[in-house]
mmCIF file of C-alpha atoms in Angstrom:
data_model
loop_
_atom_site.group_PDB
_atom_site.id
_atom_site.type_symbol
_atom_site.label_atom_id
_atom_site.label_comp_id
_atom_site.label_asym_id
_atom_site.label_seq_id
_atom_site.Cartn_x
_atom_site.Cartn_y
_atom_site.Cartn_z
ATOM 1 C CA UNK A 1 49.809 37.771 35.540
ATOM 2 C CA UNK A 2 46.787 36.188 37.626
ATOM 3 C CA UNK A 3 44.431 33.268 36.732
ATOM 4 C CA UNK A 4 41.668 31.434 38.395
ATOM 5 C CA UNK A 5 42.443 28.017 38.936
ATOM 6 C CA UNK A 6 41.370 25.734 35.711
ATOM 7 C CA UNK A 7 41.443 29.268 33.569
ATOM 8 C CA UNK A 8 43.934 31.029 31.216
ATOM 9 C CA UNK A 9 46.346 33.425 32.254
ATOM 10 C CA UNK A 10 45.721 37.089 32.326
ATOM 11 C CA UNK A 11 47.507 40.004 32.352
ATOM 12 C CA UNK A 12 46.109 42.365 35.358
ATOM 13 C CA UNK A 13 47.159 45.600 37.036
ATOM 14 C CA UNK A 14 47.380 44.595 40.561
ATOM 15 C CA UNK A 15 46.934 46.888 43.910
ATOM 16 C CA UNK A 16 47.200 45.256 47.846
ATOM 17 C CA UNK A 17 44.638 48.069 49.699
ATOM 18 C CA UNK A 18 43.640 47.512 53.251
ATOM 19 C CA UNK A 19 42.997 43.811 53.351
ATOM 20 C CA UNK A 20 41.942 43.328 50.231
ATOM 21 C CA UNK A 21 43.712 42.954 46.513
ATOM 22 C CA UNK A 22 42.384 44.739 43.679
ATOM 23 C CA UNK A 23 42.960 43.613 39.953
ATOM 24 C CA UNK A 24 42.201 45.857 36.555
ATOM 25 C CA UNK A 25 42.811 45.373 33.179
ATOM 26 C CA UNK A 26 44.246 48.848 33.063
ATOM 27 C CA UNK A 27 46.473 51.047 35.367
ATOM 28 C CA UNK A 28 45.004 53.346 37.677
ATOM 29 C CA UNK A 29 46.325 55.411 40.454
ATOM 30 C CA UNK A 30 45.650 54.211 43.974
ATOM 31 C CA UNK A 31 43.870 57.085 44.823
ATOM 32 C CA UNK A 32 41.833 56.931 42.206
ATOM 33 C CA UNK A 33 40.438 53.749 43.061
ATOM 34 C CA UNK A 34 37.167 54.440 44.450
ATOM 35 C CA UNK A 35 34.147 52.025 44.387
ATOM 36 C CA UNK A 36 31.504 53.270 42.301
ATOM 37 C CA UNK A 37 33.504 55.547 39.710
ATOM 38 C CA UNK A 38 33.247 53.095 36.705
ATOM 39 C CA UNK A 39 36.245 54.131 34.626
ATOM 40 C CA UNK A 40 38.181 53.098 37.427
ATOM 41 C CA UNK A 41 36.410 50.384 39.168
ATOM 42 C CA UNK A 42 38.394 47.273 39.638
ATOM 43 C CA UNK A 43 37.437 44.258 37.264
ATOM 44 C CA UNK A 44 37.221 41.866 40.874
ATOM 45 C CA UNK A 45 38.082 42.282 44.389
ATOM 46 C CA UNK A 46 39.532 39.408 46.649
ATOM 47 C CA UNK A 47 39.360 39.543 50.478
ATOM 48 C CA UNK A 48 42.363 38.184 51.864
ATOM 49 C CA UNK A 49 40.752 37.823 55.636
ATOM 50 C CA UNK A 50 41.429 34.070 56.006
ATOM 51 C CA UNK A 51 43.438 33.674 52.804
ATOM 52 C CA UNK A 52 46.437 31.426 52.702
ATOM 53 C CA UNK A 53 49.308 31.973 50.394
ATOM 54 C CA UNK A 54 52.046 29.671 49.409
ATOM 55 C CA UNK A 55 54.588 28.673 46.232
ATOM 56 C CA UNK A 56 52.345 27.198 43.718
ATOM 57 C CA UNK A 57 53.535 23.412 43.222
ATOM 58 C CA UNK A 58 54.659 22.403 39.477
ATOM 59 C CA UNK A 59 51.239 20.559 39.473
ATOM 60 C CA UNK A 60 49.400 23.741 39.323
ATOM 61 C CA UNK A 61 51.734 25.926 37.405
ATOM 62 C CA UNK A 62 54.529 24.956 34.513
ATOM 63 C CA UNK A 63 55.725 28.704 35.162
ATOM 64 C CA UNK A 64 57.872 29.751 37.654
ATOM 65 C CA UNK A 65 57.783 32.743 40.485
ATOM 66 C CA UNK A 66 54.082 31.412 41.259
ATOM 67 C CA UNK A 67 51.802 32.461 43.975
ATOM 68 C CA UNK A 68 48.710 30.446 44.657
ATOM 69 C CA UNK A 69 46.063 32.632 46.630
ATOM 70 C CA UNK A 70 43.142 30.336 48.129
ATOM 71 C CA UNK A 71 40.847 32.741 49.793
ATOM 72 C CA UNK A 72 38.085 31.152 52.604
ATOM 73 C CA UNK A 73 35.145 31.364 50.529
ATOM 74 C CA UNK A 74 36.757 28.722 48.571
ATOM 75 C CA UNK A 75 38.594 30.590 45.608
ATOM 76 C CA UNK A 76 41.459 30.026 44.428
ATOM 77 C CA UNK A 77 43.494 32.346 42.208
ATOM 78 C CA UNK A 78 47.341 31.952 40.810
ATOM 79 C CA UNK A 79 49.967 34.736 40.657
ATOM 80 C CA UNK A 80 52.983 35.220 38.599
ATOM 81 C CA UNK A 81 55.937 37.418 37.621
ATOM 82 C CA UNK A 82 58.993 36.895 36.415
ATOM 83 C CA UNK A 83 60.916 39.300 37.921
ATOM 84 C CA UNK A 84 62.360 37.102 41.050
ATOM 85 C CA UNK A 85 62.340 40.214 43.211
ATOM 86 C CA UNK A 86 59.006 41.349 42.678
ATOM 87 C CA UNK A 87 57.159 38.499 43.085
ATOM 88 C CA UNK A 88 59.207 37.892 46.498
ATOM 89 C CA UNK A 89 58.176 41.500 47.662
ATOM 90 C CA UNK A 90 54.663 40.644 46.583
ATOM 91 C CA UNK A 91 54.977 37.079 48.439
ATOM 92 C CA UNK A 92 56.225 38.787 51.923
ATOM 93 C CA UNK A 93 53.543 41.851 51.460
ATOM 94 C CA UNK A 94 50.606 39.364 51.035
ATOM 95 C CA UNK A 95 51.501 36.777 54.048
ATOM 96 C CA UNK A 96 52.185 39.951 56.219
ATOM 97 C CA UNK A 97 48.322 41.245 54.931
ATOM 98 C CA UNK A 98 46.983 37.852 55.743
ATOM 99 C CA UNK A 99 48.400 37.135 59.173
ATOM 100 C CA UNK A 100 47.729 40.652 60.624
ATOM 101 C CA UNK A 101 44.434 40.331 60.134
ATOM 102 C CA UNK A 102 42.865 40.562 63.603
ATOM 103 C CA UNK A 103 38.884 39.824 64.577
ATOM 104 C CA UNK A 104 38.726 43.538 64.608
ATOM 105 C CA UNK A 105 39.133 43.846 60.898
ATOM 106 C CA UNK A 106 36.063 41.481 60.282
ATOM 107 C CA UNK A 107 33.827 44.035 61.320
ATOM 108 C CA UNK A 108 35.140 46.855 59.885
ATOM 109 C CA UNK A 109 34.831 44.768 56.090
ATOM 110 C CA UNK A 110 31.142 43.847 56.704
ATOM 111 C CA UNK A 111 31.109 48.199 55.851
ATOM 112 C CA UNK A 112 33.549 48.013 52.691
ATOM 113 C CA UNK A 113 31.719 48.025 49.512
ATOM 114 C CA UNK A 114 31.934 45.342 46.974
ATOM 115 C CA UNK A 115 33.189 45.707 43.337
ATOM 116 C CA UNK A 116 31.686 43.346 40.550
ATOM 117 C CA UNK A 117 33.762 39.741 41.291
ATOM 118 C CA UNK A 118 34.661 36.839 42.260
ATOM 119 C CA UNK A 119 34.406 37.883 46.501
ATOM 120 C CA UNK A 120 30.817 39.387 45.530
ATOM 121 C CA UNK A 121 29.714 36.362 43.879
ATOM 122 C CA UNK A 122 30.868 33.565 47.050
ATOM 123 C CA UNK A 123 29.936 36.078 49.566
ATOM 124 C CA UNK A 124 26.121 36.430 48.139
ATOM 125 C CA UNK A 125 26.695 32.523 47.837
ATOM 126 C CA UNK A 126 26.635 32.106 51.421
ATOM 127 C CA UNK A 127 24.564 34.575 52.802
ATOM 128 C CA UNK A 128 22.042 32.882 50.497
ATOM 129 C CA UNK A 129 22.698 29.994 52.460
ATOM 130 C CA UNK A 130 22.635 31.078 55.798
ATOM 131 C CA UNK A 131 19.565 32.549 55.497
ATOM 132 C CA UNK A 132 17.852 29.411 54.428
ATOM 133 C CA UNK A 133 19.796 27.723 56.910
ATOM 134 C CA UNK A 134 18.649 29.578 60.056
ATOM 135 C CA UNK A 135 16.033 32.223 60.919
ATOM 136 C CA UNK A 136 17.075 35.607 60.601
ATOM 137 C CA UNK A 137 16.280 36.908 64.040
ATOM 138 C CA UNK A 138 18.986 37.016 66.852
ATOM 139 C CA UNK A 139 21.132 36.286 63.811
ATOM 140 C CA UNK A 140 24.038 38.088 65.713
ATOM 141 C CA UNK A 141 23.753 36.008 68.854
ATOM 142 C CA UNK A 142 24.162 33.154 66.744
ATOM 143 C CA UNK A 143 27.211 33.988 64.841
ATOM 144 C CA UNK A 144 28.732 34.729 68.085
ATOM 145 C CA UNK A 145 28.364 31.645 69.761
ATOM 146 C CA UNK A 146 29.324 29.698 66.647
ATOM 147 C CA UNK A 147 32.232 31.540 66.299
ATOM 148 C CA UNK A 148 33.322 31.037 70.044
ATOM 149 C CA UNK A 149 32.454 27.018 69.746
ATOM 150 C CA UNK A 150 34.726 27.271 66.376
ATOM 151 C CA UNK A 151 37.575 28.932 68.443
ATOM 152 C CA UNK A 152 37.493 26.732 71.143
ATOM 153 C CA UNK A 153 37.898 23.519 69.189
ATOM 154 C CA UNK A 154 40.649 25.004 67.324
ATOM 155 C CA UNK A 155 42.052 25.556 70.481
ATOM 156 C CA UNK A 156 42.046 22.054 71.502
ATOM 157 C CA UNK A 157 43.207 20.754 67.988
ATOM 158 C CA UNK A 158 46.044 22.420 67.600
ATOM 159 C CA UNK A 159 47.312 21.687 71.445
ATOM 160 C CA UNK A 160 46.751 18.050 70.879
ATOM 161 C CA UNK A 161 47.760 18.146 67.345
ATOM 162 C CA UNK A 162 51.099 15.719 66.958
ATOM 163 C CA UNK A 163 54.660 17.161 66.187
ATOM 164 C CA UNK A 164 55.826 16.896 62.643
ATOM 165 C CA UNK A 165 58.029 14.235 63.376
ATOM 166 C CA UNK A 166 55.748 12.508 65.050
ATOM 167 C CA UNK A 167 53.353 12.197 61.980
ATOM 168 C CA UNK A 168 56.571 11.770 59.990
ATOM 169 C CA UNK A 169 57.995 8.408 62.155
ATOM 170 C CA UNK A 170 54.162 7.098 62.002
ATOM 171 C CA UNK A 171 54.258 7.071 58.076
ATOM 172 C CA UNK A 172 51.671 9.702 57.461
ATOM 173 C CA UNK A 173 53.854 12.005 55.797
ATOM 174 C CA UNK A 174 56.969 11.086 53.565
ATOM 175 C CA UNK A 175 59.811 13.433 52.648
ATOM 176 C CA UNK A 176 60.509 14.016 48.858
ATOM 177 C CA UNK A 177 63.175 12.551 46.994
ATOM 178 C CA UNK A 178 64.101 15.202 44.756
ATOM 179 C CA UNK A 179 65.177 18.657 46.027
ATOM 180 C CA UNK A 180 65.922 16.660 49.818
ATOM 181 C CA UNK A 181 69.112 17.298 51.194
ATOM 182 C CA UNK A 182 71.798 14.443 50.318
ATOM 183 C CA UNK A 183 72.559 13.378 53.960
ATOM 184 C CA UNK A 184 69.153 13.895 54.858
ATOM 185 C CA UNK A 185 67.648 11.599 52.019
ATOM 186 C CA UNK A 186 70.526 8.693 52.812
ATOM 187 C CA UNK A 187 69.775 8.862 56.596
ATOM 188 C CA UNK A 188 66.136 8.313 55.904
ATOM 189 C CA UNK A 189 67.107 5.564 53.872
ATOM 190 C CA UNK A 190 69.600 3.927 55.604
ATOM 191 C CA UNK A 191 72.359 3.862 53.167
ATOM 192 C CA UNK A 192 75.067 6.659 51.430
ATOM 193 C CA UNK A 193 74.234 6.257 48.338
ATOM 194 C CA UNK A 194 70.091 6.880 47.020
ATOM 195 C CA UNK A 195 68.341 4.358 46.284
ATOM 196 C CA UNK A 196 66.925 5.915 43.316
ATOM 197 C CA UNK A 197 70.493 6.702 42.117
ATOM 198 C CA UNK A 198 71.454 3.129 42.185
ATOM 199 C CA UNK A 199 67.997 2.091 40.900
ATOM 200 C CA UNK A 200 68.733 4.611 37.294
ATOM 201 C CA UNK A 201 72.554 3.942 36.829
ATOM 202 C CA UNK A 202 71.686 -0.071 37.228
ATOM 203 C CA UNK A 203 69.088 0.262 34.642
ATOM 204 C CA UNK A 204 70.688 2.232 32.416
ATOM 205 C CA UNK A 205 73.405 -0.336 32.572
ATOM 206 C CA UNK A 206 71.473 -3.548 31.640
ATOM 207 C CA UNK A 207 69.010 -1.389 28.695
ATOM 208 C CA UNK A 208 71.236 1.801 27.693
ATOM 209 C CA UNK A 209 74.823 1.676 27.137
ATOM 210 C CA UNK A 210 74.556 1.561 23.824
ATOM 211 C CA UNK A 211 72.076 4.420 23.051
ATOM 212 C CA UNK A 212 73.025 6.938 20.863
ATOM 213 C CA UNK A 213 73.935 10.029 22.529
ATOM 214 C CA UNK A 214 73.156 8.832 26.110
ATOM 215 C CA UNK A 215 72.985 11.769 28.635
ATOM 216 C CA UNK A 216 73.383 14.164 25.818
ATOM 217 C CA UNK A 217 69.859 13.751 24.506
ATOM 218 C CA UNK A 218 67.286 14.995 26.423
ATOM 219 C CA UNK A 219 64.628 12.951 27.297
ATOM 220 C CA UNK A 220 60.275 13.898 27.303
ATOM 221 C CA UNK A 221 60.492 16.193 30.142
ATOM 222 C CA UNK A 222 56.295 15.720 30.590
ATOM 223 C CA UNK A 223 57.211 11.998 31.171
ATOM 224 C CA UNK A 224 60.143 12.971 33.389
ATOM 225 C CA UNK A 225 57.723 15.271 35.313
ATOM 226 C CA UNK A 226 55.507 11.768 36.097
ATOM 227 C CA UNK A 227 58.936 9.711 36.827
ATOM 228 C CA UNK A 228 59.657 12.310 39.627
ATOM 229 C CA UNK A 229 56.117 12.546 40.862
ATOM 230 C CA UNK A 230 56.441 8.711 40.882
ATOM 231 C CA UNK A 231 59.518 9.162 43.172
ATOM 232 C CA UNK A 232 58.550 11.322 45.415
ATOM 233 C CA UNK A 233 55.291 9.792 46.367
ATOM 234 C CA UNK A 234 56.901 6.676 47.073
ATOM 235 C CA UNK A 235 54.885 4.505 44.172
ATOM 236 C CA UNK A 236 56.044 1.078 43.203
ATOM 237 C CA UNK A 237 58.805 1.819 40.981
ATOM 238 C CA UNK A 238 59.661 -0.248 38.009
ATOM 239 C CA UNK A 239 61.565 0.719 35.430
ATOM 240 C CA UNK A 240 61.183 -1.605 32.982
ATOM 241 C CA UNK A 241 57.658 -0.673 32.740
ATOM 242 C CA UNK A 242 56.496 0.624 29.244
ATOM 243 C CA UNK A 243 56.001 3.778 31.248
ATOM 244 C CA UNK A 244 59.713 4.748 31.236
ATOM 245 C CA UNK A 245 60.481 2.430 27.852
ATOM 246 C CA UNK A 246 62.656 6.009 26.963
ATOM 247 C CA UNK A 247 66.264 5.271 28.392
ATOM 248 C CA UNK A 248 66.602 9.583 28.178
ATOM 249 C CA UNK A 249 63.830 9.530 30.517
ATOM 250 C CA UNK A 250 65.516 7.506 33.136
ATOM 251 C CA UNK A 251 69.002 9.215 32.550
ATOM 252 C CA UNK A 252 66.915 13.029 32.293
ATOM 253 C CA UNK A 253 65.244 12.010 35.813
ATOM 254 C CA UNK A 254 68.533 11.564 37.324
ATOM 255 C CA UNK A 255 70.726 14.089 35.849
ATOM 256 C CA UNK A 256 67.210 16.547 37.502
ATOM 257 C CA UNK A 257 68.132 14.490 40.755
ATOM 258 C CA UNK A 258 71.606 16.088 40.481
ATOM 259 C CA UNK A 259 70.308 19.674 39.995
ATOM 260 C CA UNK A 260 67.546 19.837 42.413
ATOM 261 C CA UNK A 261 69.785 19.269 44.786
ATOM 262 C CA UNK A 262 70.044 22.197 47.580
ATOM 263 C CA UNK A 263 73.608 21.691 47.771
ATOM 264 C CA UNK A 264 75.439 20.348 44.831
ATOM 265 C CA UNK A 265 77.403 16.881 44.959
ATOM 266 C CA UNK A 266 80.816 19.133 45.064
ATOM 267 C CA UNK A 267 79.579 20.873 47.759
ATOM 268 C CA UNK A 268 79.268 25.128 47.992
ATOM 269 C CA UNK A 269 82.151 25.301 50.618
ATOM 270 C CA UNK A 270 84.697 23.383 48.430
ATOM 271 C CA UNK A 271 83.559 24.911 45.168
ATOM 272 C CA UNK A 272 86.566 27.174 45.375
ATOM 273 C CA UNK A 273 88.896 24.802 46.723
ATOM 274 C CA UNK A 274 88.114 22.407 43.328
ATOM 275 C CA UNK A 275 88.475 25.870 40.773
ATOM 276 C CA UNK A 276 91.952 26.614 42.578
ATOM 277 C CA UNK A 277 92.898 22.490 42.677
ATOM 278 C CA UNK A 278 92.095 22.602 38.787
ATOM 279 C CA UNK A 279 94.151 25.242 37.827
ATOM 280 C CA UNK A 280 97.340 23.652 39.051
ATOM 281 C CA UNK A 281 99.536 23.900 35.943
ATOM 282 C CA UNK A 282 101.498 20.393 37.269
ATOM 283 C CA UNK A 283 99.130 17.327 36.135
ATOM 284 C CA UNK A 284 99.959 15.379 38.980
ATOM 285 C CA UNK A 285 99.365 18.034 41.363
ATOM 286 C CA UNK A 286 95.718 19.032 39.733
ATOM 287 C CA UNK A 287 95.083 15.550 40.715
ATOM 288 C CA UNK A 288 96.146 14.835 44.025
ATOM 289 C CA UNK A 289 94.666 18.098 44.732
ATOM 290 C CA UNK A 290 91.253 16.910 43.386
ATOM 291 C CA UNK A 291 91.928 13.550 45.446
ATOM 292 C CA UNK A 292 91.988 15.719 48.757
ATOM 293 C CA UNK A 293 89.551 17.428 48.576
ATOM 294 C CA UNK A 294 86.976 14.638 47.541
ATOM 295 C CA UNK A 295 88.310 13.059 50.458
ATOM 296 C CA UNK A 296 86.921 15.924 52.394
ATOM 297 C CA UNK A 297 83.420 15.445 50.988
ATOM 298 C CA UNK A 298 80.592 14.119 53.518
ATOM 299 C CA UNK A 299 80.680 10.101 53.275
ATOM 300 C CA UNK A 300 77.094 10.364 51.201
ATOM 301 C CA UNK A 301 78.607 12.704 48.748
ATOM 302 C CA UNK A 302 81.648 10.758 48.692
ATOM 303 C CA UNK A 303 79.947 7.269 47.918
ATOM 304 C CA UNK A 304 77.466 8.881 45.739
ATOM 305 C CA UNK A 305 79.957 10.473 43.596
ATOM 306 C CA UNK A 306 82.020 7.174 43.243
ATOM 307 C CA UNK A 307 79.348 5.045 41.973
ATOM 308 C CA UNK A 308 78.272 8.023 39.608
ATOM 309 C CA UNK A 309 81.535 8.318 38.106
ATOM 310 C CA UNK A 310 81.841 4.805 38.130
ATOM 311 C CA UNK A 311 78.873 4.242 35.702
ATOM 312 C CA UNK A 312 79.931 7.255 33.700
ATOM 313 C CA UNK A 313 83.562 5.482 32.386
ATOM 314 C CA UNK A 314 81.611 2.819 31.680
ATOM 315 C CA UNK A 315 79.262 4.449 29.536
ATOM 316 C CA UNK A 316 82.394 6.563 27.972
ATOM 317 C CA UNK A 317 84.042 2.902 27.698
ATOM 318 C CA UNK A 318 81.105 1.914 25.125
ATOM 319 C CA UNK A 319 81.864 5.453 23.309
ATOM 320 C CA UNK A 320 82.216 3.883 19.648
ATOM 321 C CA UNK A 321 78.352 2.679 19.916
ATOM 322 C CA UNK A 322 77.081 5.746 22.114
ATOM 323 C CA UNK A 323 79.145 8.269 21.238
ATOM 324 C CA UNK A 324 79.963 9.451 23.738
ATOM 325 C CA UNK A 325 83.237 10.609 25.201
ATOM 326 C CA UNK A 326 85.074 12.339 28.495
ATOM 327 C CA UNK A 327 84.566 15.953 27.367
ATOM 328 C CA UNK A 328 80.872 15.377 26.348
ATOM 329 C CA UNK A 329 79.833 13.384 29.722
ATOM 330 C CA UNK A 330 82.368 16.628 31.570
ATOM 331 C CA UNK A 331 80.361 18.831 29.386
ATOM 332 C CA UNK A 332 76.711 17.519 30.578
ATOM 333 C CA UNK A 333 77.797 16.895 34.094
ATOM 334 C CA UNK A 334 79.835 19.779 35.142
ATOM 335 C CA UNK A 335 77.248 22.443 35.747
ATOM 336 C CA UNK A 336 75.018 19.961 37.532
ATOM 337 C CA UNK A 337 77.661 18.599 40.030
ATOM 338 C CA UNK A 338 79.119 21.514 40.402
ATOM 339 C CA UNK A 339 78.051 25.345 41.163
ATOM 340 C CA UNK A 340 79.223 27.807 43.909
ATOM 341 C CA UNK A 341 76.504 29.310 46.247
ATOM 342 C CA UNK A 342 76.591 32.892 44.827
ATOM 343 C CA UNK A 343 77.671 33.088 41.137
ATOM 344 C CA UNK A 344 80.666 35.829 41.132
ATOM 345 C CA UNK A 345 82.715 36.291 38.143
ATOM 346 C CA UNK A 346 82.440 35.016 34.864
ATOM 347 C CA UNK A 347 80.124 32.065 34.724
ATOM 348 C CA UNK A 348 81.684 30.791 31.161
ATOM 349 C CA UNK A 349 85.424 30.497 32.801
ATOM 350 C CA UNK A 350 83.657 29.159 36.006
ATOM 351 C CA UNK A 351 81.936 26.320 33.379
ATOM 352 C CA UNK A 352 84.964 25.332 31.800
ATOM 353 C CA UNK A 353 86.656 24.654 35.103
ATOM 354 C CA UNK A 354 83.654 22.712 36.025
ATOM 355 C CA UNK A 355 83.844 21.095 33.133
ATOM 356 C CA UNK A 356 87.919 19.904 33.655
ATOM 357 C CA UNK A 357 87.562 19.041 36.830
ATOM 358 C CA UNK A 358 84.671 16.314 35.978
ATOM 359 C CA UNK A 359 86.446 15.269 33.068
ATOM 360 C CA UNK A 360 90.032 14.697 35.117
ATOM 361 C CA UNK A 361 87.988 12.740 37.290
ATOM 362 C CA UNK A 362 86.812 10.096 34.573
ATOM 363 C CA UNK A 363 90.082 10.060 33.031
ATOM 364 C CA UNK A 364 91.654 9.181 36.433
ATOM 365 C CA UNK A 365 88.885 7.355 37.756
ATOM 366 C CA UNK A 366 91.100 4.808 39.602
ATOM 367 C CA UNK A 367 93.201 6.697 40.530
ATOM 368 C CA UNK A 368 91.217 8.911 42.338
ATOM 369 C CA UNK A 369 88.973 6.351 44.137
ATOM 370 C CA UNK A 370 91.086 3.019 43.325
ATOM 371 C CA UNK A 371 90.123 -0.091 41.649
ATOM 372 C CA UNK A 372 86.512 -1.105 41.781
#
């Protein structure tokens, strides 16, 4: 499907030819494709000479697999399957269009024909305004030396252009909060456990204990959506504003926390360790095997996970108001902490080992990480 930015979605039949991507309401061979046969004319052209291509953010599109297309005249298009594979083949085939594009190819698309479009529309756009912008004679000559002014002070830009870091330790540019790597996110901020973490289970604490169904219910995931945004772009955070007045907001943003994260808090290279500790058939041994191997865990995951678990007896201590027990909180919170890299074998057996070892855990809370 394709759409122009601030339009609905269409369903297109899509081909990449030459340097340019051609979309039709119907299929048609790419032979068959000729400018100026009208039963097979594309419905627009775009030329992707200067394009840039990257993941459309969730700002742009709710949907997911989403390309967004900006070309240089200015327009900017949107892209989506939902096949993963396709629209990753798509992805690599368009960036590999748009960065082989040499100054050689400029010439030879002045001869290309338009089709009826979007491209036809900017590109009459602008000639319209160069012409009333300079006199048409020597016309070339000036295009040239434009273009070679234009070169050179890209030239000196981008050699005197700062690092990444640099721009980063100067404040320009902040790192996100959600989907940042755990270590990476506490180093920034100078602790091992989020401050956003702590920030949630302390509220949740004070306002929320006592909600009905708390973690189970899910919470307005449009107003989550602004909580995160919040987050990420470093806004004054308060919680107690009527913003996030929805506890299952607050406990939906940081159960998302949890998931985004690009490796879980029971990290991918002890996933197995945990399914194999789990299956002990001796009780004591499940749990001094669980106890060793959370020992293993990076200090940030460590610290993290003990004041997690820490709040979640607490709210499974105020289960007669809440309702909420060990195997429900297990049940919410073992596909989110846990989740090997590459799912193998059956995913329902792996869930309900997830599930035990979260919920051995609560139930030995103390013993695991001793008396608070």
């Amino acid at each position: 499907m394709v759409k122009k930015v601030r339009k609905n979605w269409t369903s297109s039949w899509t081909v990449l030819q030459g340097s340019s991507l051609l979309f039709a309401k119907n299929q048609g061979s790419a032979t068959g494709w000729k400018f100026g046969n009208t039963q097979s004319k594309p419905e627009f052209t775009v030329d992707l000479k200067g394009a840039a291509i990257e993941w459309a953010s969730k700002d742009k599109s709710s949907k997911k697999n989403v390309i967004e297309l900006r070309t240089r005249q200015g327009t900017e298009l949107l892209i989506q399957l939902d096949n993963d594979n396709f629209i990753n083949e798509w992805y690599k085939a368009l960036e590999e269009t748009i960065s082989n594009q040499t100054e050689s190819d400029d010439a030879a698309d002045d001869d290309m024909p338009e089709s009826p479009g979007i491209e036809k529309h900017d590109k009459d756009k602008n000639n319209k305004d160069l012409k009333k912008s300079r006199p048409i004679k020597s016309s070339g000559n000036v295009d040239n030396a434009d273009q070679k002014k234009t070169k050179t002070k890209l030239k000196k830009f981008l050699t005197r252009r700062p690092t990444l870091q640099a721009v980063r330790d100067k404040g320009y540019i902040k790192d996100q909060v959600f989907g940042c790597n755990l270590s990476s996110l506490c180093q920034r901020e100078g602790t091992t456990i989020p401050k956003f973490v702590t920030m949630c289970i302390d509220h949740v604490e004070k306002e929320g204990l006592n909600v009905d169904g708390l973690y189970r219910v899910s919470g307005n995931l449009a107003v989550i959506q602004k909580l995160r945004f919040a987050v990420n772009h470093d806004e004054k955070l308060d919680l107690k504003d009527n913003k996030w007045e929805d506890i299952n907001v607050i406990t939906g943003a940081l159960k998302m926390l949890f998931r985004e994260l690009p490796e879980p808090l029971f990290t991918y290279h002890l996933f197995n360790d945990f399914i194999n500790a789990i299956k002990s058939p001796d009780y004591k041994q499940r749990t001094q095997g669980i106890i060793d191997l959370i020992r293993q865990l990076p200090k940030p995951n460590h610290d993290t996970m003990q004041i997690l678990f820490q709040h979640l007896v607490r709210v499974v201590e105020c289960g007669e108001v809440n309702r909420m027990t060990t195997q429900s909180i297990a049940i919410v919170f073992g596909p989110t902490l846990l989740r090997p890299e590459k799912e193998i074998g059956n995913i329902a057996v792996h869930m309900v080992y997830q599930n035990q070892i979260v919920e051995l855990i609560l139930t030995e809370y103390e013993t695991v990480f001793g008396r608070s």
